[in-house]
Short mmCIF file of C-alpha atoms in Angstrom, two decimals:
data_model
loop_
_atom_site.label_atom_id
_atom_site.label_comp_id
_atom_site.label_asym_id
_atom_site.label_seq_id
_atom_site.Cartn_x
_atom_site.Cartn_y
_atom_site.Cartn_z
CA MET A 27 -29.23 11.69 29.58
CA ASN A 28 -29.09 14.72 27.33
CA ARG A 29 -29.16 13.62 23.68
CA GLN A 30 -29.61 17.06 22.19
CA ALA A 31 -26.68 18.63 20.41
CA PRO A 32 -26.36 22.24 21.57
CA THR A 33 -26.43 24.89 18.88
CA GLY A 34 -22.89 25.70 17.83
CA ARG A 35 -20.51 22.76 17.80
CA ALA A 36 -18.14 22.11 14.94
CA VAL A 37 -16.19 18.92 15.14
CA HIS A 38 -12.63 19.41 16.34
CA LEU A 39 -10.54 16.52 15.07
CA ALA A 40 -7.04 17.52 16.08
CA LYS A 41 -6.51 14.21 17.84
CA GLU A 42 -7.07 12.42 14.55
CA ASN A 43 -4.79 14.85 12.68
CA TYR A 44 -7.50 15.44 10.12
CA SER A 45 -6.38 19.01 9.55
CA ALA A 46 -3.89 17.57 7.09
CA HIS A 47 -6.75 16.75 4.73
CA ARG A 48 -7.74 20.41 4.58
CA SER A 49 -4.20 21.70 4.09
CA GLU A 50 -3.73 19.36 1.14
CA GLY A 51 -6.48 21.23 -0.64
CA LEU A 52 -8.49 18.15 -1.56
CA ILE A 53 -11.84 19.79 -0.88
CA CYS A 54 -12.99 22.50 -3.26
CA LEU A 55 -16.12 24.23 -2.00
CA ALA A 56 -18.48 25.93 -4.43
CA TYR A 57 -21.55 27.44 -2.81
CA SER A 58 -24.69 28.39 -4.69
CA ALA A 59 -28.29 29.34 -4.17
CA PRO A 60 -30.90 26.82 -5.35
CA GLY A 61 -30.81 26.63 -9.10
CA CYS A 62 -27.52 28.54 -9.36
CA VAL A 63 -24.26 26.67 -9.84
CA THR A 64 -20.95 28.33 -9.00
CA VAL A 65 -17.70 26.43 -9.49
CA ARG A 66 -14.38 27.74 -8.21
CA ARG A 67 -11.80 27.72 -11.01
CA LEU A 68 -8.79 25.54 -10.25
CA ALA A 69 -5.32 27.03 -10.47
CA CYS A 70 -4.19 24.16 -12.71
CA ARG A 71 -6.96 22.37 -14.52
CA PRO A 72 -6.35 18.67 -15.15
CA SER A 73 -6.58 17.41 -18.68
CA TRP A 74 -9.90 16.06 -19.99
CA ARG A 75 -8.36 12.60 -19.92
CA ASP A 76 -7.49 12.94 -16.21
CA GLU A 77 -10.97 14.28 -15.43
CA SER A 78 -12.56 11.38 -17.27
CA ARG A 79 -10.49 8.86 -15.32
CA SER A 80 -11.34 10.54 -12.03
CA VAL A 81 -15.03 10.49 -12.93
CA ARG A 82 -14.67 6.80 -13.69
CA THR A 83 -13.27 6.19 -10.20
CA PHE A 84 -16.21 8.03 -8.64
CA ILE A 85 -18.61 6.04 -10.85
CA LEU A 86 -17.21 2.91 -9.25
CA PHE A 87 -17.60 4.48 -5.80
CA LEU A 88 -21.31 4.59 -6.65
CA CYS A 89 -21.59 1.23 -8.37
CA VAL A 90 -20.26 -0.95 -5.59
CA GLY A 91 -23.15 0.07 -3.35
CA LEU A 92 -26.57 -0.76 -4.75
CA LEU A 93 -28.47 0.25 -1.65
CA ALA A 94 -27.50 3.88 -1.18
CA MET A 95 -26.06 7.24 -2.06
CA THR A 96 -26.71 10.69 -0.73
CA GLY A 97 -25.11 13.76 0.83
CA CYS A 98 -25.84 16.72 2.99
CA ALA A 99 -26.21 20.51 3.00
CA SER A 100 -28.96 22.98 2.47
CA SER A 101 -29.95 26.55 1.87
CA SER A 102 -31.80 26.40 5.21
CA SER A 103 -29.27 25.02 7.67
CA VAL A 104 -27.83 25.91 11.05
CA SER A 105 -24.06 25.51 11.38
CA ARG A 106 -22.82 23.76 14.51
CA GLN A 107 -20.03 25.70 16.26
CA PRO A 108 -18.01 24.68 19.35
CA GLY A 109 -20.26 24.18 22.33
CA ALA A 110 -20.60 22.48 25.70
CA LEU A 111 -20.32 18.76 26.25
CA PRO A 112 -23.46 17.02 27.59
CA ASP A 113 -24.14 16.30 31.22
CA GLY A 114 -22.58 13.03 32.29
CA PHE A 115 -19.55 13.14 29.99
CA PRO A 116 -17.21 11.24 30.18
CA ASN A 117 -19.11 8.78 32.38
CA HIS A 118 -21.86 7.55 30.06
CA SER A 119 -22.23 3.80 29.88
CA LEU A 120 -21.70 1.82 26.68
CA ARG A 121 -25.45 1.23 26.47
CA GLU A 122 -26.17 4.95 26.82
CA VAL A 123 -23.68 5.86 24.09
CA LEU A 124 -25.05 3.26 21.66
CA SER A 125 -28.65 4.34 22.29
CA ALA A 126 -27.75 8.01 21.74
CA LEU A 127 -26.55 7.43 18.17
CA PRO A 128 -29.43 8.15 15.77
CA ALA A 129 -30.72 5.69 13.20
CA TYR A 130 -30.84 6.62 9.54
CA PRO A 131 -33.61 9.26 9.26
CA ARG A 132 -36.68 8.95 7.06
CA GLU A 133 -36.12 12.55 5.93
CA LEU A 134 -33.31 11.22 3.70
CA ASP A 135 -35.42 8.57 2.00
CA ARG A 136 -36.02 10.84 -0.99
CA VAL A 137 -33.49 13.58 -1.74
CA TYR A 138 -31.74 15.63 -4.40
CA VAL A 139 -28.09 16.51 -3.73
CA GLU A 140 -25.39 18.59 -5.39
CA ALA A 141 -21.81 17.96 -4.28
CA GLN A 142 -18.24 18.81 -5.17
CA ILE A 143 -16.02 15.74 -5.39
CA ALA A 144 -12.23 15.47 -5.21
CA ILE A 145 -10.35 12.23 -5.83
CA SER A 146 -6.67 11.49 -5.29
CA SER A 147 -5.02 8.16 -6.13
CA PRO A 148 -1.79 6.90 -7.74
CA GLU A 149 -3.63 6.48 -11.04
CA GLN A 150 -5.38 9.83 -11.20
CA SER A 151 -6.51 12.93 -9.36
CA GLY A 152 -9.30 15.32 -10.22
CA ARG A 153 -12.31 17.35 -9.15
CA PHE A 154 -15.83 17.39 -10.51
CA THR A 155 -19.46 17.83 -9.53
CA ALA A 156 -22.17 15.27 -8.83
CA LYS A 157 -25.91 15.90 -9.02
CA ILE A 158 -27.60 13.00 -7.29
CA SER A 159 -31.25 11.96 -7.13
CA TYR A 160 -31.99 9.21 -4.63
CA HIS A 161 -35.15 7.32 -3.69
CA ARG A 162 -34.75 4.73 -0.96
CA PRO A 163 -34.18 1.85 -0.99
CA ASP A 164 -32.56 1.23 -4.36
CA SER A 165 -33.11 3.96 -6.97
CA MET A 166 -30.33 6.44 -7.64
CA ILE A 167 -28.95 8.45 -10.52
CA ALA A 168 -25.81 10.59 -10.44
CA ARG A 169 -25.04 13.14 -13.14
CA ILE A 170 -21.29 13.75 -13.09
CA GLY A 171 -19.96 16.99 -14.53
CA PHE A 172 -16.62 18.50 -15.48
CA PRO A 173 -15.81 22.19 -15.00
CA LEU A 174 -17.62 24.66 -17.29
CA GLY A 175 -20.80 22.62 -16.97
CA ILE A 176 -19.87 19.71 -19.27
CA GLU A 177 -21.62 16.49 -18.19
CA GLY A 178 -19.24 13.55 -18.47
CA ALA A 179 -21.28 10.59 -17.26
CA ARG A 180 -24.50 9.32 -15.74
CA VAL A 181 -24.81 6.42 -13.32
CA LEU A 182 -28.19 4.81 -12.71
CA MET A 183 -29.07 2.15 -10.16
CA ALA A 184 -32.52 0.62 -10.18
CA GLY A 185 -33.25 -2.54 -8.24
CA ASP A 186 -30.53 -5.08 -8.99
CA SER A 187 -29.39 -3.38 -12.21
CA ALA A 188 -26.77 -0.71 -12.82
CA TYR A 189 -26.10 1.46 -15.85
CA VAL A 190 -22.98 3.52 -16.51
CA TYR A 191 -23.30 5.95 -19.42
CA ASP A 192 -19.91 7.39 -20.42
CA ARG A 193 -20.98 10.43 -22.42
CA ILE A 194 -17.41 11.26 -23.44
CA LYS A 195 -16.59 7.84 -24.93
CA LYS A 196 -20.22 7.25 -25.98
CA VAL A 197 -20.46 3.86 -24.25
CA LEU A 198 -23.29 2.46 -22.08
CA TYR A 199 -22.33 -0.31 -19.64
CA THR A 200 -25.09 -2.40 -18.07
CA GLY A 201 -25.15 -5.20 -15.52
CA SER A 202 -25.38 -5.75 -11.80
CA PRO A 203 -23.54 -3.27 -9.54
CA GLU A 204 -21.25 -6.05 -8.37
CA ARG A 205 -20.44 -7.13 -11.93
CA ILE A 206 -19.72 -3.60 -13.11
CA ALA A 207 -17.45 -3.03 -10.12
CA ALA A 208 -15.61 -6.30 -10.86
CA VAL A 209 -15.12 -5.61 -14.56
CA LEU A 210 -14.27 -1.93 -14.12
CA PRO A 211 -11.55 -1.99 -11.40
CA GLN A 212 -10.48 0.61 -8.85
CA ALA A 213 -13.66 0.73 -6.80
CA VAL A 214 -13.01 2.83 -3.71
CA ALA A 215 -15.97 2.20 -1.44
CA GLY A 216 -17.93 -0.51 0.27
CA THR A 217 -21.56 -1.52 0.02
CA GLN A 218 -23.18 1.06 2.32
CA LEU A 219 -22.70 4.34 0.52
CA MET A 220 -25.60 6.03 2.26
CA GLU A 221 -23.91 5.59 5.61
CA ILE A 222 -20.56 6.57 4.15
CA ALA A 223 -21.88 9.87 2.82
CA THR A 224 -24.03 10.93 5.76
CA GLY A 225 -22.28 9.34 8.72
CA PHE A 226 -25.36 7.58 10.13
CA LEU A 227 -23.26 4.67 11.28
CA THR A 228 -24.58 2.26 13.88
CA PRO A 229 -22.19 -0.13 15.64
CA ASP A 230 -23.32 -3.74 15.55
CA ALA A 231 -25.03 -4.28 18.90
CA SER A 232 -24.36 -8.02 18.74
CA ARG A 233 -20.59 -7.47 18.91
CA SER A 234 -18.53 -6.78 22.01
CA TRP A 235 -17.34 -3.17 22.29
CA SER A 236 -15.05 -1.40 24.71
CA LEU A 237 -15.68 2.27 25.55
CA SER A 238 -13.05 4.88 26.36
CA SER A 239 -12.79 8.67 26.18
CA ASP A 240 -10.53 11.67 26.15
CA SER A 241 -11.41 15.30 26.90
CA LEU A 242 -13.68 15.64 23.84
CA PHE A 243 -14.69 12.27 22.39
CA TYR A 244 -15.82 8.74 23.09
CA PHE A 245 -14.01 5.84 21.41
CA LEU A 246 -15.67 2.53 20.62
CA HIS A 247 -13.29 -0.36 19.91
CA SER A 248 -14.25 -3.81 18.71
CA GLU A 249 -13.02 -6.72 20.78
CA ASP A 250 -10.31 -7.58 18.22
CA GLU A 251 -9.31 -3.89 17.88
CA THR A 252 -9.94 -3.91 14.11
CA ILE A 253 -12.86 -1.41 14.20
CA ARG A 254 -12.99 1.95 15.93
CA TYR A 255 -15.74 4.57 16.07
CA LEU A 256 -14.97 8.15 17.11
CA ILE A 257 -18.09 9.75 18.65
CA ASP A 258 -18.65 13.42 19.44
CA PRO A 259 -20.96 13.46 22.49
CA SER A 260 -21.90 17.11 21.98
CA LEU A 261 -23.48 16.06 18.68
CA TRP A 262 -24.12 12.39 19.45
CA ARG A 263 -22.80 11.55 16.02
CA VAL A 264 -20.03 9.39 14.65
CA VAL A 265 -17.33 11.77 13.36
CA GLY A 266 -14.67 9.19 12.57
CA TYR A 267 -14.56 5.53 11.58
CA ARG A 268 -11.49 3.33 11.11
CA ILE A 269 -10.87 -0.27 10.08
CA ARG A 270 -7.53 -2.04 10.66
CA ASP A 271 -6.47 -5.50 9.55
CA THR A 272 -5.27 -8.11 12.04
CA LEU A 273 -1.71 -6.78 11.71
CA GLY A 274 -2.82 -3.29 12.77
CA THR A 275 -2.54 -1.67 9.34
CA ILE A 276 -5.26 0.87 8.53
CA VAL A 277 -7.48 -0.45 5.73
CA GLU A 278 -10.15 2.25 5.58
CA GLN A 279 -11.08 5.42 7.41
CA ARG A 280 -13.82 8.03 7.19
CA THR A 281 -14.06 11.52 8.62
CA TYR A 282 -17.18 13.71 9.04
CA MET A 283 -16.89 17.48 9.50
CA ASP A 284 -18.86 20.75 9.55
CA PHE A 285 -22.19 19.45 10.81
CA ASP A 286 -25.36 21.39 9.99
CA LEU A 287 -28.87 21.06 11.34
CA ILE A 288 -30.98 20.68 8.19
CA ASN A 289 -34.74 20.27 8.55
CA ASN A 290 -34.10 19.02 12.10
CA VAL A 291 -31.59 16.44 10.85
CA LEU A 292 -27.94 16.82 11.86
CA ILE A 293 -25.74 16.03 8.85
CA PRO A 294 -22.05 16.55 8.02
CA ARG A 295 -21.32 19.10 5.31
CA ARG A 296 -18.01 17.44 4.44
CA MET A 297 -16.82 13.84 4.30
CA VAL A 298 -13.41 12.29 3.59
CA PHE A 299 -13.10 8.60 2.70
CA SER A 300 -9.67 7.01 2.34
CA ARG A 301 -7.89 3.71 1.88
CA PRO A 302 -4.27 4.40 2.89
CA GLN A 303 -2.84 1.11 1.59
CA GLU A 304 -4.15 2.01 -1.87
CA ASP A 305 -3.14 5.66 -1.42
CA THR A 306 -6.69 6.58 -2.44
CA ARG A 307 -8.78 9.39 -0.98
CA LEU A 308 -12.20 10.76 -1.89
CA SER A 309 -13.53 14.03 -0.49
CA MET A 310 -17.11 15.23 -0.76
CA ALA A 311 -18.21 18.81 -0.08
CA ILE A 312 -21.95 19.32 -0.20
CA ARG A 313 -23.38 22.44 -1.83
CA ARG A 314 -27.09 21.76 -1.74
CA ILE A 315 -29.69 19.24 -0.62
CA ASP A 316 -33.44 19.17 -1.16
CA MET A 317 -35.14 16.74 1.24
CA ASP A 318 -38.54 17.25 -0.38
CA PRO A 319 -37.95 17.47 -4.13
CA ILE A 320 -41.03 18.08 -6.22
CA ARG A 321 -39.86 15.66 -8.88
CA LEU A 322 -36.97 13.23 -9.15
CA THR A 323 -35.95 12.10 -12.63
CA PHE A 324 -34.04 8.89 -13.34
CA ASP A 325 -33.50 9.24 -17.10
CA LEU A 326 -30.18 8.23 -18.64
CA ASP A 327 -31.06 10.09 -21.86
CA VAL A 328 -28.88 7.81 -24.01
CA LYS A 329 -28.16 9.33 -27.43
CA GLU A 330 -28.23 7.53 -30.77
CA GLY A 331 -25.04 5.78 -31.87
CA VAL A 332 -23.93 4.89 -28.34
CA GLU A 333 -22.13 1.54 -27.99
CA ARG A 334 -23.87 -0.78 -25.50
CA ILE A 335 -21.86 -3.26 -23.49
CA TYR A 336 -23.53 -5.85 -21.24
CA LEU A 337 -21.27 -6.95 -18.40
CA GLY A 338 -23.52 -9.63 -16.89
CA GLU A 339 -25.13 -10.25 -13.53
#
């Protein structure tokens, strides 16, 4: 069975109607060379208050998941454009499809990432940047910035402790990730943020799955029809993930687009995470990744006079 993704295959997601995400303008790309930051000016800039609230929502996206956070893109990448489907499609067995999906790669154990984030929810909408340093399994800091280079917050996770430094309000929150997420509401993600950001999702082999296909994709459905994986066999990657409740209502869905081959690791350049019942959507567009950073710093750099609030374990 051919597990190699041929050069040149961008994910076509018409069947999932994901083109609507792009037309809504949720993803703002800003490309830069290493060490150079370029931000596209928005036609209508949100107020500082709206930006701060949006940053707070993204902080919670980070805090709920102690074990991970990263992204994908690089100055040395190979874009995947439309290409041929592998030999055997659409007749691969369930076992062959499951074995073709790659495990989380060691190359992403220690990374530095720069990403453009867009958040839309009933409470707030906004765009900002995130500079993320990650060291597996449980050390991560995200520096969250507003337009014009103003840093609004830092989020640090180390072991079983989390720190949220709101540089605008001059407040430092400390506690466990779970406690911070409980006290500061509106968390928009689950507990496996590494998999959410990079798309290295692995279906639980102990569960019963049914396999089907159309002209482009494989579909994996759980026995109770609450979980579905959309798999692109030309990439052998999960490009869509959906959870429904027992009534059939969509609870959560993720989309992975614009895959690049970066240091021999195939990673999506863009990700969209949504919870339709909450009318909440988060988009991430990656500008840069360094898979072999010389030095990762995890310093909150808390200034004097900052109020400290302990939220508990």
